[in-house]
mmCIF file of C-alpha atoms in Angstrom:
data_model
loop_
_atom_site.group_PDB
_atom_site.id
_atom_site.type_symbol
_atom_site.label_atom_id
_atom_site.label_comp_id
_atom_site.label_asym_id
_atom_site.label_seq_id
_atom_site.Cartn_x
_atom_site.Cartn_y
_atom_site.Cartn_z
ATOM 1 C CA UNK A 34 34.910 -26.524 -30.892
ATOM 2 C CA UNK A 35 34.576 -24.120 -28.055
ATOM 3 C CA UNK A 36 31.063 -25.699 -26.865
ATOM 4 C CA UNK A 37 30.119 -23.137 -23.981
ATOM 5 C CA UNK A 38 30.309 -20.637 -26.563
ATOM 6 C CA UNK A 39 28.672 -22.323 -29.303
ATOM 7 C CA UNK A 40 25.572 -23.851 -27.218
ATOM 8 C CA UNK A 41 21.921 -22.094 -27.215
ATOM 9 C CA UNK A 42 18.991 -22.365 -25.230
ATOM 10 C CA UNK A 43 17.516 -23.852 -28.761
ATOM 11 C CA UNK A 44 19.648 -26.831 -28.605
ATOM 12 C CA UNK A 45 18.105 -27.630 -25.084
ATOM 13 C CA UNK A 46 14.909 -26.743 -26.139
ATOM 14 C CA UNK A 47 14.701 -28.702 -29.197
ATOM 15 C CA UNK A 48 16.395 -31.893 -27.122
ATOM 16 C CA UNK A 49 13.964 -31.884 -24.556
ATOM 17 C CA UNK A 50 11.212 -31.912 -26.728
ATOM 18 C CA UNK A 51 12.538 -34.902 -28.674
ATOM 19 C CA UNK A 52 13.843 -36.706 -25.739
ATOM 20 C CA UNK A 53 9.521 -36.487 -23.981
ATOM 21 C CA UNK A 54 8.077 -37.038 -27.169
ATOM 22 C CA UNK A 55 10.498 -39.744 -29.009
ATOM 23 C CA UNK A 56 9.987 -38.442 -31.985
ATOM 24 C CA UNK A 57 11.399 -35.530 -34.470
ATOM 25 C CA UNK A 58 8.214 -34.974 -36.420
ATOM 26 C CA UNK A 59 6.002 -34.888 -32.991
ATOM 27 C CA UNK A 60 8.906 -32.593 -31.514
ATOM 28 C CA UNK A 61 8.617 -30.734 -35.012
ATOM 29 C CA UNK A 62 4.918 -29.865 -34.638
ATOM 30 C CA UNK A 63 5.060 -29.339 -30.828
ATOM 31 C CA UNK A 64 8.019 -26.326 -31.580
ATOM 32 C CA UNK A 65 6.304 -25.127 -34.510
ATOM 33 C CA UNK A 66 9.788 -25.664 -36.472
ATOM 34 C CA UNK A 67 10.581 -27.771 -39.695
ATOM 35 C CA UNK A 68 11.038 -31.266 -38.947
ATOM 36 C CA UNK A 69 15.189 -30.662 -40.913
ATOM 37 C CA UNK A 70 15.550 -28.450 -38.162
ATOM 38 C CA UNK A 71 15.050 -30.080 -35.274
ATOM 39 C CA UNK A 72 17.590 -32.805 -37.238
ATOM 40 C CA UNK A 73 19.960 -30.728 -37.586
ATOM 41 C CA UNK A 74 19.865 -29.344 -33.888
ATOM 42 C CA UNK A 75 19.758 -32.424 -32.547
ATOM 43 C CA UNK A 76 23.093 -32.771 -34.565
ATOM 44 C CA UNK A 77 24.627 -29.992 -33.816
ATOM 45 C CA UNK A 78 24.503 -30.292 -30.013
ATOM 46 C CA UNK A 79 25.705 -33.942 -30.466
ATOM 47 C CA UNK A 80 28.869 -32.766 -32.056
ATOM 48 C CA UNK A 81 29.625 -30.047 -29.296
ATOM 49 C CA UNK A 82 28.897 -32.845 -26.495
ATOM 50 C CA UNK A 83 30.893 -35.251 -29.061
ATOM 51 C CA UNK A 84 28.999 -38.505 -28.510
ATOM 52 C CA UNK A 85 25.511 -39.388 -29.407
ATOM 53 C CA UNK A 86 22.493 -39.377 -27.608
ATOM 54 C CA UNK A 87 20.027 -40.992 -28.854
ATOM 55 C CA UNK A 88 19.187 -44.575 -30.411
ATOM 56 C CA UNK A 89 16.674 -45.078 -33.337
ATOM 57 C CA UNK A 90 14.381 -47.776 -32.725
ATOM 58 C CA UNK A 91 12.025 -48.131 -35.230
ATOM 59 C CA UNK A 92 10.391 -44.565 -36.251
ATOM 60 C CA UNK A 93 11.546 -43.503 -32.552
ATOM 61 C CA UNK A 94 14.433 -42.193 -31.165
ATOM 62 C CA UNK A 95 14.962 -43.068 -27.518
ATOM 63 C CA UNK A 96 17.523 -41.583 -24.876
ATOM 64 C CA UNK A 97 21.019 -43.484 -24.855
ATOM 65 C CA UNK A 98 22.862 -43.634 -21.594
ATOM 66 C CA UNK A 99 24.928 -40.367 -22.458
ATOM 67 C CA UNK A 100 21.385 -38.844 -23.571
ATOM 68 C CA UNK A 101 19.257 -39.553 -20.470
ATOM 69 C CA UNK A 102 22.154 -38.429 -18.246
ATOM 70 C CA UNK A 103 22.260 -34.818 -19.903
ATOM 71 C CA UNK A 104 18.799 -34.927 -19.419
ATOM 72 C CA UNK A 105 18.865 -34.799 -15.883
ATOM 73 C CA UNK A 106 20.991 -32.158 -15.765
ATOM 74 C CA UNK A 107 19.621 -29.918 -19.005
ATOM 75 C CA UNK A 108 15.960 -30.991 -17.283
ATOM 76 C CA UNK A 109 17.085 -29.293 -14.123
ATOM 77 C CA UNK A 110 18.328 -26.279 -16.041
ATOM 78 C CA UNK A 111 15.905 -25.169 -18.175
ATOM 79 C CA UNK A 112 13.647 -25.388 -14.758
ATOM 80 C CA UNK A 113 15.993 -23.128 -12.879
ATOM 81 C CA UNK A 114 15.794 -20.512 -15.694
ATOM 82 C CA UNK A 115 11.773 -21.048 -16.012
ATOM 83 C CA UNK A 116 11.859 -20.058 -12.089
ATOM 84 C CA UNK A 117 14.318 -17.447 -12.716
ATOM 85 C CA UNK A 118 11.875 -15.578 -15.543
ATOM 86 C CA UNK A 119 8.955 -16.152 -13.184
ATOM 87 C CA UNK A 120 10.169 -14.769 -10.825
ATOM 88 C CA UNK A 121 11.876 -11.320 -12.901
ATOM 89 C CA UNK A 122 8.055 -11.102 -13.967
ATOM 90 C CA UNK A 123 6.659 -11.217 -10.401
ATOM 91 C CA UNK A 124 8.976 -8.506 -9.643
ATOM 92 C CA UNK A 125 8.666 -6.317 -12.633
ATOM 93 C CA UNK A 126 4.675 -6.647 -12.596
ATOM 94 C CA UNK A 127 3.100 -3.619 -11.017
ATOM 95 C CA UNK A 128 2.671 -4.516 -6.957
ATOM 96 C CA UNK A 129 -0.311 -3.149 -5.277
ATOM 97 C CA UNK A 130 -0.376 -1.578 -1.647
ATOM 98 C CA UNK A 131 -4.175 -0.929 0.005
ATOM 99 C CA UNK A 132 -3.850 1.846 2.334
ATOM 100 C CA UNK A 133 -6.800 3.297 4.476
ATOM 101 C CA UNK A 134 -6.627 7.209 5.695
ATOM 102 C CA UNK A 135 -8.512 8.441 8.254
ATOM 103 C CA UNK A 136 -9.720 11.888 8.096
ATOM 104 C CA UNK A 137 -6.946 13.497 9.694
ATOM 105 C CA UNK A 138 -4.000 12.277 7.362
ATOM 106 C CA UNK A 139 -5.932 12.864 4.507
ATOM 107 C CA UNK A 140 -5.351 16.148 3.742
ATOM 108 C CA UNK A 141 -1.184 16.259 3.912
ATOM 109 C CA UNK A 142 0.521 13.043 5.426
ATOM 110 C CA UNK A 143 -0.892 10.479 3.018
ATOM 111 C CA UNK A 144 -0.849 12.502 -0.315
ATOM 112 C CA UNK A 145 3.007 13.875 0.158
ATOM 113 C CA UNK A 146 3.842 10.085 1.054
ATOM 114 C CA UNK A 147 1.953 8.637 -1.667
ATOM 115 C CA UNK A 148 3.639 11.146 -4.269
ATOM 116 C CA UNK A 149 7.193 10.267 -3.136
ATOM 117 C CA UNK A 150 6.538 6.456 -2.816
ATOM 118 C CA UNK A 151 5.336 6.844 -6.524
ATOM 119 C CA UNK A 152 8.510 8.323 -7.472
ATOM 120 C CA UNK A 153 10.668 5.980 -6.002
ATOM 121 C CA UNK A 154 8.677 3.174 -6.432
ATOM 122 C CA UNK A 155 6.846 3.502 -10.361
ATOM 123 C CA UNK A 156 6.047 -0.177 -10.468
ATOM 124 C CA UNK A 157 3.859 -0.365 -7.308
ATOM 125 C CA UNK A 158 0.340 0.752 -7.788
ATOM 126 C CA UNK A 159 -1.296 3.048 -4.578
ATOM 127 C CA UNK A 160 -5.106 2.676 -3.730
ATOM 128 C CA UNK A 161 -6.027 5.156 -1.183
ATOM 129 C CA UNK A 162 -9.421 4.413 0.670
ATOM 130 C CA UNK A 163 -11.216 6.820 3.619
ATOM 131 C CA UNK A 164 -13.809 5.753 5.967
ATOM 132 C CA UNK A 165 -14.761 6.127 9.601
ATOM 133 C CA UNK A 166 -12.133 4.193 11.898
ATOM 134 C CA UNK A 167 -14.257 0.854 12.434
ATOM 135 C CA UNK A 168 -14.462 0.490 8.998
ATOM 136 C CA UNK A 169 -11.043 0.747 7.971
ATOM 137 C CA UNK A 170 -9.266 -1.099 10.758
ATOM 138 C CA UNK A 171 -12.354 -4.300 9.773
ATOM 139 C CA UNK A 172 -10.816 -4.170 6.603
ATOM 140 C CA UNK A 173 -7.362 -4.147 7.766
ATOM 141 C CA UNK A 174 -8.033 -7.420 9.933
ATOM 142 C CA UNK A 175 -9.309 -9.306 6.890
ATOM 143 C CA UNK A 176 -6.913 -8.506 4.507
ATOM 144 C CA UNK A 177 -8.397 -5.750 2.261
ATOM 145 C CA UNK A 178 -5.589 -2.815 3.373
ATOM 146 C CA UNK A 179 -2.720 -3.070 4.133
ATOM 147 C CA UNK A 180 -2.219 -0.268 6.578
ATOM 148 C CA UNK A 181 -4.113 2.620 7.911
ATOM 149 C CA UNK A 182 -2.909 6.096 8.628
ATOM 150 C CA UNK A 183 -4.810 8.515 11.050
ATOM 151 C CA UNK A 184 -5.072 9.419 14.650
ATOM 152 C CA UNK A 185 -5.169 6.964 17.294
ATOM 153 C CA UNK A 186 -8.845 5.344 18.354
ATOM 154 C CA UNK A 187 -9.630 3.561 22.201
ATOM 155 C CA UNK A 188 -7.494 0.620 22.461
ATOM 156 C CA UNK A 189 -10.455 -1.393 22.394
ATOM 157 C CA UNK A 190 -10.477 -1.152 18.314
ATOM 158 C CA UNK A 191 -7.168 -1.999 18.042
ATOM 159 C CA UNK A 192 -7.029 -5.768 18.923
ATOM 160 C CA UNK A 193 -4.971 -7.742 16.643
ATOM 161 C CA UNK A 194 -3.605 -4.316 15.270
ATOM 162 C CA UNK A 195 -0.321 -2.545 16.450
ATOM 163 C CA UNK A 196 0.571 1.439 16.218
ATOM 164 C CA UNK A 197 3.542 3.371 15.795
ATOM 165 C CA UNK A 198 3.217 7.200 16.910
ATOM 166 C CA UNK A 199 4.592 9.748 14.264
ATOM 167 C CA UNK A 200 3.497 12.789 16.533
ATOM 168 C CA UNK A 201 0.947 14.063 18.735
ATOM 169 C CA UNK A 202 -1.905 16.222 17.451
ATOM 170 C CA UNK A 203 -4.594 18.425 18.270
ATOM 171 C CA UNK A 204 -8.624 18.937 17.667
ATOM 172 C CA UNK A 205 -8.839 22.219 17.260
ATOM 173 C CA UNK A 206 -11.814 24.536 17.141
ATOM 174 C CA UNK A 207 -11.699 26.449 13.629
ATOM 175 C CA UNK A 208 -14.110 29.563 12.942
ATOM 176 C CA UNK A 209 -14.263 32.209 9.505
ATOM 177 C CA UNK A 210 -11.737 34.935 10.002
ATOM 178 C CA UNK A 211 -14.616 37.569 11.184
ATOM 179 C CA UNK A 212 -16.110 35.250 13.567
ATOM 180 C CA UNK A 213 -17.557 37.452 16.949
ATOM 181 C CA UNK A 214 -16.121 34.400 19.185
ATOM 182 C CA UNK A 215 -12.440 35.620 17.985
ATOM 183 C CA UNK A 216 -13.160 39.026 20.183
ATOM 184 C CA UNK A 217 -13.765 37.033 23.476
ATOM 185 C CA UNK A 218 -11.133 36.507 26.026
ATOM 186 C CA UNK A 219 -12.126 33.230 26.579
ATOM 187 C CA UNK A 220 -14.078 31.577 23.366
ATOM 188 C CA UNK A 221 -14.911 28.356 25.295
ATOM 189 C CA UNK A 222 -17.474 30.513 27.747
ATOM 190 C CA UNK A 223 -19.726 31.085 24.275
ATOM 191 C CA UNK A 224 -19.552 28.038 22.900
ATOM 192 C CA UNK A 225 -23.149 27.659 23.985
ATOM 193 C CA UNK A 226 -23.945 30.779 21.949
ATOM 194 C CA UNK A 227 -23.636 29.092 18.753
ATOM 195 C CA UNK A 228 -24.298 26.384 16.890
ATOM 196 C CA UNK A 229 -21.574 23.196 16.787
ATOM 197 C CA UNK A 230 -20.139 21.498 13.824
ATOM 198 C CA UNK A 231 -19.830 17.739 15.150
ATOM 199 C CA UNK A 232 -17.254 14.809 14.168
ATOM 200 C CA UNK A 233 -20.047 12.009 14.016
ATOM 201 C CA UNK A 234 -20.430 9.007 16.203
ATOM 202 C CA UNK A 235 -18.117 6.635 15.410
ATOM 203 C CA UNK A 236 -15.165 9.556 14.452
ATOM 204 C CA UNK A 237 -11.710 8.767 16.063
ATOM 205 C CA UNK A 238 -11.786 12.542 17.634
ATOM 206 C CA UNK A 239 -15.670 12.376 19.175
ATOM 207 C CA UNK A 240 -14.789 10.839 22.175
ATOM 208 C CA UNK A 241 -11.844 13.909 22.686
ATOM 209 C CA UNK A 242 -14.302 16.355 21.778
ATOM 210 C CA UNK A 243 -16.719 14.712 24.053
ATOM 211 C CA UNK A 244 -14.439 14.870 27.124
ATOM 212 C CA UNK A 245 -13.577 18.145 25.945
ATOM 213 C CA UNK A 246 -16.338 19.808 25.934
ATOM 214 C CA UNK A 247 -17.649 17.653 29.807
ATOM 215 C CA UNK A 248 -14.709 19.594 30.926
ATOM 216 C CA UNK A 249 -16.079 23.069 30.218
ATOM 217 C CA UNK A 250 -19.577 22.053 31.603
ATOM 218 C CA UNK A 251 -20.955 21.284 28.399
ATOM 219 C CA UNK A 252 -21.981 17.909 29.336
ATOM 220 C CA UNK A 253 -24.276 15.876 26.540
ATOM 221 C CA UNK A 254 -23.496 19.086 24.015
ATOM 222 C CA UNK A 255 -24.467 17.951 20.039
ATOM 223 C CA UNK A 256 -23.508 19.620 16.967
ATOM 224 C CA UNK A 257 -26.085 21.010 15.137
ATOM 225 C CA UNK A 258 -24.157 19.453 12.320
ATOM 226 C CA UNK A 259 -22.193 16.642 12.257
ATOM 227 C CA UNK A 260 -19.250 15.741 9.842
ATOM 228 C CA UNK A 261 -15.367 15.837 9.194
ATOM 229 C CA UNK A 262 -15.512 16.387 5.393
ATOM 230 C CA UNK A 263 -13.029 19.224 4.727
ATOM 231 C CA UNK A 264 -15.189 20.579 2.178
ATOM 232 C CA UNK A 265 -18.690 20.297 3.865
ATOM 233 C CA UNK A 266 -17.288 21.661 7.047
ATOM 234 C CA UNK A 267 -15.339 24.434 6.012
ATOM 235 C CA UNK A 268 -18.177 25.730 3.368
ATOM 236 C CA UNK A 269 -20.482 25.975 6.530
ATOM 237 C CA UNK A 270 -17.860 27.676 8.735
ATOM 238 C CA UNK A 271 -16.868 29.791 6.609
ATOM 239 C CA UNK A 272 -20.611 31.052 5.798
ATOM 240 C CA UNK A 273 -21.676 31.102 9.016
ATOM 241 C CA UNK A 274 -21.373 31.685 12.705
ATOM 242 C CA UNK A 275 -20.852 27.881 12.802
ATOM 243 C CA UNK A 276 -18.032 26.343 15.348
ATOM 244 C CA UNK A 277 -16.239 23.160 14.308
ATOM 245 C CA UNK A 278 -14.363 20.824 16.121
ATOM 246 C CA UNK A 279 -11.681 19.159 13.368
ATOM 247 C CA UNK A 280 -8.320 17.456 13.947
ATOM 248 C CA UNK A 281 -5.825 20.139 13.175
ATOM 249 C CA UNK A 282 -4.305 17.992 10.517
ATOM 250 C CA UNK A 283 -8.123 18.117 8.068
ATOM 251 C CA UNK A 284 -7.710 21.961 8.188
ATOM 252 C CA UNK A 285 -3.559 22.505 8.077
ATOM 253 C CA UNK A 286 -3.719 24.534 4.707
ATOM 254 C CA UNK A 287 -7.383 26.635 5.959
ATOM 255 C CA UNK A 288 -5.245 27.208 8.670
ATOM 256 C CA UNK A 289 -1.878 28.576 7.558
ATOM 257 C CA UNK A 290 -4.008 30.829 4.516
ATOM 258 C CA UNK A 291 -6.106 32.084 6.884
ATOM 259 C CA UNK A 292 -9.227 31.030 5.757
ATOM 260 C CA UNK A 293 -9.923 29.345 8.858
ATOM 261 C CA UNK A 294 -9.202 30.045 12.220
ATOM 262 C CA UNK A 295 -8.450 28.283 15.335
ATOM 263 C CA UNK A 296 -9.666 29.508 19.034
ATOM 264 C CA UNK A 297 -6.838 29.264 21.528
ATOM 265 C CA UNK A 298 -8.623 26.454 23.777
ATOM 266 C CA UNK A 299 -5.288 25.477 25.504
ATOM 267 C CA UNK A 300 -6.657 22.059 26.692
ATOM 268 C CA UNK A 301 -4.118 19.082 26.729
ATOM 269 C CA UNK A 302 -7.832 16.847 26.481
ATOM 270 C CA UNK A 303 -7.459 17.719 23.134
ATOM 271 C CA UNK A 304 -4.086 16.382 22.047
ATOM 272 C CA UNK A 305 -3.848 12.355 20.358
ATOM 273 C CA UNK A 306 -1.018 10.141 18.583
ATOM 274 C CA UNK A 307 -1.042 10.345 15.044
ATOM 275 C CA UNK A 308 0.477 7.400 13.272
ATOM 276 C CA UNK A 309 0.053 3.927 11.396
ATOM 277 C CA UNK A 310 -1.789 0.789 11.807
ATOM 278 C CA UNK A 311 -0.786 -2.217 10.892
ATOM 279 C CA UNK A 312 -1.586 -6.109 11.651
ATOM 280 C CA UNK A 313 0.270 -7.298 14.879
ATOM 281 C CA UNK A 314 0.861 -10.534 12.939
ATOM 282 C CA UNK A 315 1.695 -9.009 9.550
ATOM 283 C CA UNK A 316 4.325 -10.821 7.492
ATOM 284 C CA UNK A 317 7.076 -8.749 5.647
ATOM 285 C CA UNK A 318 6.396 -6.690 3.027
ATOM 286 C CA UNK A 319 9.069 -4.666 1.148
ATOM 287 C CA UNK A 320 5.933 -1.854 -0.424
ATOM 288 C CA UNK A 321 4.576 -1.608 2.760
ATOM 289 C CA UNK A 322 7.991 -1.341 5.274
ATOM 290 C CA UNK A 323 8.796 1.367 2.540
ATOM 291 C CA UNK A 324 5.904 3.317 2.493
ATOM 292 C CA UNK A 325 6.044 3.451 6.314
ATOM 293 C CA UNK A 326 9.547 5.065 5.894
ATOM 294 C CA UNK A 327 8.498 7.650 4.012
ATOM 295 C CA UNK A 328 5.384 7.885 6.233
ATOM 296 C CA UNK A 329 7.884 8.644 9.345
ATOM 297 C CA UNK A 330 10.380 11.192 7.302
ATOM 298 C CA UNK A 331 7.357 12.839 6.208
ATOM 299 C CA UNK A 332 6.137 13.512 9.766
ATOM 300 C CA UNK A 333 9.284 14.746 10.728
ATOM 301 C CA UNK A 334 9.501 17.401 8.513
ATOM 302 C CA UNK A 335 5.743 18.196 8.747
ATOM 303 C CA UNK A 336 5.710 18.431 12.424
ATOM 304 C CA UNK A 337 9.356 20.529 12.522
#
C-alpha cells in the first residue's frame, strides 16, 4: 500500500487526539466522531505505517516506542500547517492603511491614489482622515495614521517625521470670473480694496501667505474670513468680491472650468514641496510602501 497516497490529515488528527488523551472514547467525544471510528482510523494508519503504535493498558491506550516517535514528528506537522493557515488568514483578511490629507491633496492626489490602490489592492481597507497639520502629524507620531499627504509645514513640526517631495506648488490667489481685480495691471496693489479669505492659524500655507503678503507691504493683513474648505471658500468667492488665498492644488478643477480664477502674483514666496509624511523610524509595510508608489506616479502625471 502506497501510504503517501493513502494518508489524510484525519489519520493525524484522530492519532493525536488519542495519543494526549489515552483514550478512544475521550478522543471520540473530543472529535465529535463515533467512538468505531476513531478505531478504525487508528487502524488504518497502523497498517500504512505497518507496525503498531500503541499499547492497551487497562481501559488506556498509551504511546509505544514506534507511536511516541511519530508523534514527534506528526506533532511538529500538524503545527507547521496550523502556522501555515494562520498565516493564509492574516494575509487574506482585509489590511487597513490610516492615511491623513491635508487640505491641499485632498481634492486630486489622495482620491486618484486611493481609487487605484483599491483596484490593485481589494483586500486592504483605506480610511482617509483631514485636519489642520498639527493634528495629523500628532496622530502620525502615536500610531493612529500611517502617513500624511499635503504640503510641507516649518521643520519644526516635523521631528521624528521624514518627507519625500513629489513637486513644488503654489498658493494662489483665486477670484469669480467677473471679479474688478482681474482688470488691474497689477492685482496685488488692491488687495487692500477688498476683503481677504484667510487659511486659519495653524494652516500649513499661513505662514507663506503671511510672508507673502509682508512682502507687498501688507504687514499684519487678516482675512475677513478665514478657512480652506473648498466648498465654504469657493461659495463666498464666487458670490462676492471676496479674495482667497488657497493652495493651487484645493482649487485645481475651479481652476481649469473656470469657475475660479487665479491673479498672476508671480511671487516665488508663494511656491512649497508637496509630498508625504511618514515616521523616520517606521518599520516596513508592504500597504503603505505601495500606496506611496502610486502616490509618486500619480504626481508625475498630475504635475506633467
Amino acid at each position: 500500500m502506497n501510504w503517501d497516497q493513502t494518508l489524510r490529515l484525519r489519520h493525524i488528527k484522530c492519532f493525536l487526539e488519542v495519543a494526549r488523551v489515552e483514550s478512544v472514547s475521550l478522543a471520540a467525544a473530543s472529535l465529535n466522531i463515533t467512538q468505531p471510528a476513531v478505531s478504525k482510523t487508528i487502524k488504518e494508519l497502523e497498517e500504512l505505517l505497518q507496525t503498531p503504535l500503541f499499547n492497551r493498558v487497562g481501559r488506556r491506550l498509551q504511546l509505544n516506542e514506534q507511536g511516541r516517535i511519530f508523534q514527534n514528528h506528526a506533532a511538529a506537522s500538524w503545527l507547521e500547517l496550523s502556522k501555515a493557515k494562520d498565516r493564509l488568514r492574516r494575509e487574506t483578511r482585509r489590511r487597513e492603511l490610516r492615511i491623513g490629507s491635508l487640505p491641499t491633496a485632498a481634492t486630486e492626489l489622495v482620491p486618484d491614489a486611493v481609487l487605484t490602490f483599491s483596484k490593485d489592492t481589494p483586500n486592504s481597507q483605506l480610511k482617509v482622515r483631514t485636519g489642520p497639520n498639527w493634528m495629523l502629524f500628532n496622530q502620525l507620531r502615536d500610531g493612529q495614521l500611517d502617513l500624511v499627504v499635503g504640503r510641507m509645514p516649518d521643520a519644526d513640526l516635523l521631528t521624528d517625521i521624514a518627507f519625500e517631495q513629489f513637486y513644488s506648488e503654489d498658493v494662489v490667489c483665486v477670484v469669480r470670473p467677473d471679479h474688478p481685480i482681474l482688470f488691474d495691471d497689477h492685482p496685488s496693489d488692491h488687495f487692500l480694496n477688498y476683503p481677504l479669505v484667510m487659511p486659519p492659524r495653524g494652516a500649513v500655507i499661513r505662514p507663506t501667505v503671511e510672508r507673502y503678503l509682508t512682502s507687498i507691504g501688507m504687514t499684519g493683513a487678516q482675512g475677513a474670513v478665514e478657512t480652506v474648505s473648498l466648498p465654504i471658500g469657493r461659495r463666498i468667492v464666487q458670490r462676492s468680491d471676496y479674495i482667497w488665498f488657497i493652495s493651487r492644488g484645493v482649487v485645481m478643477d475651479e481652476l481649469l472650468n473656470g469657475s475660479l480664477i487665479s491673479c498672476p502674483l508671480q511671487s516665488d514666496l508663494l511656491a512649497g514641496p508637496v509630498g508625504v509624511f511618514t515616521l523616520a523610524n517606521a518599520t516596513p509595510d508592504v500597504e503603505r510602501s505601495a500606496f506611496v508608489q502610486i502616490l509618486r506616479d500619480l504626481s508625475q502625471r498630475l504635475r506633467k
